[in-house]
XYZ file of C-alpha atoms in Angstrom:
245
model
C 7.057 19.533 -9.455
C 5.859 15.258 -8.871
C 2.306 13.977 -9.391
C 1.993 11.542 -6.761
C -0.369 8.757 -7.038
C -2.047 8.200 -3.660
C -3.546 4.224 -2.909
C -6.151 4.244 -0.609
C -6.596 0.693 1.428
C -9.492 -0.144 4.187
C -10.648 2.813 5.363
C -8.983 5.367 3.296
C -11.699 5.113 0.331
C -11.955 8.402 -0.245
C -9.386 10.875 1.005
C -11.551 14.193 2.882
C -9.896 17.215 2.082
C -8.878 16.128 -1.732
C -10.813 19.003 -4.209
C -11.679 16.332 -6.884
C -11.641 17.677 -11.063
C -12.531 15.276 -12.485
C -12.844 11.430 -11.709
C -11.107 9.268 -15.194
C -12.920 6.074 -15.798
C -9.767 3.872 -17.374
C -9.220 0.520 -19.514
C -6.147 -0.972 -19.160
C -4.988 -4.003 -21.104
C -4.949 -5.890 -18.012
C -8.678 -4.848 -16.761
C -10.634 -2.411 -15.196
C -8.985 -1.032 -11.912
C -10.145 -0.988 -8.966
C -12.434 2.181 -9.173
C -11.958 5.668 -11.248
C -9.376 7.525 -10.478
C -9.466 11.028 -8.836
C -7.510 13.682 -10.081
C -7.289 16.819 -8.224
C -6.228 18.373 -5.526
C -4.613 17.310 -1.886
C -2.612 19.945 0.227
C -1.891 22.020 -2.800
C -0.091 18.931 -4.967
C -1.837 18.062 -8.057
C -2.445 13.803 -7.019
C -3.762 11.252 -8.294
C -6.079 8.707 -6.006
C -7.634 5.182 -6.132
C -9.887 3.155 -3.799
C -7.897 -0.659 -3.866
C -10.871 -2.454 -2.510
C -13.513 -0.453 -4.924
C -15.445 2.807 -3.841
C -17.435 1.383 -1.347
C -15.132 -0.708 0.027
C -15.841 -4.336 -1.722
C -12.737 -6.424 -3.583
C -11.233 -8.334 -1.260
C -7.480 -8.553 -1.152
C -6.738 -11.180 -3.269
C -8.801 -10.094 -6.196
C -7.315 -6.837 -6.472
C -6.692 -6.374 -10.006
C -3.035 -4.796 -9.009
C -1.891 -4.951 -12.499
C -4.611 -2.944 -13.986
C -4.192 -0.369 -11.190
C -0.782 0.073 -11.139
C -0.536 0.540 -14.636
C -3.904 3.355 -14.914
C -2.231 5.679 -12.189
C 0.751 5.402 -14.671
C -1.174 6.224 -17.450
C -2.778 8.863 -15.961
C 0.128 10.592 -14.846
C 1.212 9.331 -11.566
C 5.628 9.907 -11.320
C 5.391 8.405 -7.625
C 3.197 6.048 -5.712
C 2.214 6.609 -1.148
C 0.409 3.398 -0.598
C -1.862 3.919 2.395
C -1.834 0.034 4.257
C -3.604 -1.158 7.235
C -1.460 -3.522 9.130
C -1.633 -6.013 11.629
C 1.393 -5.454 14.477
C 4.040 -8.664 14.650
C 6.487 -6.577 17.078
C 5.843 -5.835 20.470
C 6.480 -2.132 19.440
C 3.195 -2.021 16.793
C -0.081 -2.235 18.959
C -3.080 -0.527 17.374
C -2.749 2.955 15.682
C 1.126 2.775 15.793
C 2.568 3.885 11.985
C 5.336 1.814 10.139
C 7.548 3.078 7.474
C 8.559 -0.264 5.868
C 11.630 -0.890 3.962
C 11.751 -4.448 3.409
C 8.827 -6.919 2.375
C 8.239 -10.289 2.675
C 5.555 -12.172 -0.073
C 3.560 -14.978 1.387
C 1.343 -14.726 -1.557
C -0.130 -17.123 -4.348
C -1.918 -16.783 -7.737
C -2.163 -13.391 -8.119
C -0.619 -11.958 -11.607
C 1.950 -10.560 -10.106
C 4.497 -9.225 -13.158
C 3.628 -7.038 -16.729
C 6.409 -9.493 -17.604
C 4.669 -12.790 -19.183
C 2.924 -13.875 -22.084
C 3.512 -12.655 -25.850
C 6.844 -10.928 -24.689
C 10.256 -9.951 -26.958
C 12.100 -11.170 -24.199
C 12.677 -12.313 -20.526
C 12.904 -9.332 -17.509
C 14.307 -9.335 -14.337
C 14.781 -6.117 -12.374
C 16.651 -5.723 -9.269
C 14.065 -6.034 -6.389
C 16.905 -5.594 -3.131
C 15.006 -3.290 -1.937
C 11.650 -3.092 -2.739
C 10.753 0.616 -0.952
C 11.900 4.017 -2.466
C 14.321 5.880 0.064
C 13.726 9.001 -0.768
C 9.976 8.695 -0.288
C 10.322 6.833 2.763
C 12.145 9.707 3.991
C 9.586 11.951 2.712
C 7.392 10.138 5.216
C 9.502 9.304 7.951
C 10.223 13.666 8.506
C 6.682 13.956 7.887
C 5.326 11.615 11.310
C 8.565 13.084 12.854
C 6.796 16.542 12.410
C 3.022 15.459 13.320
C 5.190 14.023 16.298
C 3.322 11.076 16.467
C 4.290 7.192 17.604
C 6.139 5.360 14.273
C 8.433 3.159 13.406
C 11.105 4.207 10.411
C 11.862 0.834 9.733
C 10.350 -2.926 9.591
C 9.465 -5.817 7.581
C 5.806 -6.477 5.899
C 5.097 -9.541 5.575
C 2.019 -10.215 2.574
C -0.672 -13.080 2.989
C -2.456 -13.585 1.002
C -6.109 -12.777 2.462
C -8.929 -13.145 2.910
C -9.101 -14.273 6.358
C -6.748 -13.355 8.843
C -3.476 -15.808 9.940
C -3.060 -18.272 12.524
C -1.353 -17.883 15.637
C 1.151 -20.297 13.940
C 1.849 -19.090 11.437
C 1.806 -15.012 12.968
C 4.774 -16.717 14.230
C 5.976 -18.438 11.781
C 6.131 -14.830 10.233
C 8.262 -13.290 13.317
C 11.221 -16.546 12.957
C 10.935 -14.754 9.508
C 11.397 -11.648 10.327
C 8.187 -9.626 10.093
C 7.013 -6.670 12.253
C 3.895 -6.255 10.561
C 1.311 -8.329 8.314
C -0.639 -7.196 5.589
C -2.859 -9.020 2.411
C -1.999 -5.871 -0.251
C 1.912 -4.630 -0.351
C 2.692 -7.377 -3.309
C 2.787 -7.903 -5.937
C 1.363 -4.029 -5.342
C 5.155 -2.715 -5.010
C 6.813 -5.273 -7.580
C 4.280 -3.818 -9.800
C 5.631 -0.465 -9.215
C 8.981 -0.855 -9.962
C 8.391 -3.021 -12.873
C 7.167 0.607 -14.211
C 9.485 2.214 -12.861
C 7.620 4.607 -10.685
C 8.756 5.174 -6.718
C 7.012 3.758 -4.918
C 6.713 3.640 -0.435
C 4.300 2.382 1.802
C 2.361 3.996 4.805
C 1.719 1.588 6.972
C -0.884 1.791 9.751
C -1.422 -0.353 12.684
C -5.400 -1.584 12.985
C -4.831 -4.847 15.286
C -2.549 -6.899 16.810
C -1.446 -10.004 14.652
C -3.024 -13.296 15.638
C -1.484 -14.748 19.096
C -0.283 -11.792 20.252
C -2.902 -10.367 22.272
C -4.487 -12.769 24.993
C -7.843 -12.484 23.267
C -9.539 -12.747 19.825
C -9.362 -10.141 16.861
C -13.000 -8.399 15.960
C -14.163 -5.565 13.412
C -14.639 -3.780 16.341
C -11.648 -3.363 17.066
C -10.254 -2.794 14.176
C -13.140 0.162 12.752
C -12.544 1.862 16.123
C -8.215 1.380 15.317
C -9.418 2.891 11.405
C -11.093 5.844 12.185
C -8.159 7.083 14.977
C -5.599 6.918 12.157
C -7.256 7.209 9.243
C -6.804 10.622 11.091
C -3.410 10.389 11.013
C -2.068 8.992 8.222
C -3.654 12.031 6.367
C -1.697 14.578 7.882
C 0.916 12.669 7.197
C 0.145 12.532 3.775
C -0.200 16.359 3.585
C 2.953 16.810 5.591
C 4.717 15.066 3.024
C 3.016 16.017 -0.127
C 4.185 19.685 0.905
C 7.433 18.762 1.070
């Protein structure tokens, strides 16, 4: 049976319901991952769990050691990865509390260590990244959302920005013209690193705020935290459904 790893983002630094067998500290050729990898059982399945921003939440998105995180999960036995990401909503359907299973990504980040294929390597390697998310794993998340009866979008384009600041109104307008439906700060290079390691990878995105210019007021942390508190409960239910399928 496939061993799934769950990467928890903002609001999911721990996974209630996870029976922890051990916390695995790990070093990699790329440094330390964000936190110990938790090995245990969730929804009666063997799982690994990693808090992307550390536990407690302390590592900003542009300083996450994505290479160490993915390498550590692979070496701990992960065979597929479900990533949970808190995002802003650009498309009108993506209101706070909405869930989305993106099918495409646009990378606006810069300066991040974004590949394993560099340095002292034997040959140049190019991977196909036409479809960044694993379709069978996406369909399991979609089925879990449908079974729970939550409002969700089965497709969406994830625009990944550098952070840690939120975006300007003009930047969001540009992203909307580019075709982005949601905006986050951690979707890349995580997805491409999983592909390089031949790990099926899919994203469950929770909208926690309207993107800049999509509301009359400013975006506040109080609004984001309220949406997280409600949305993470839904997220856990969907994860349990997807793992059990």
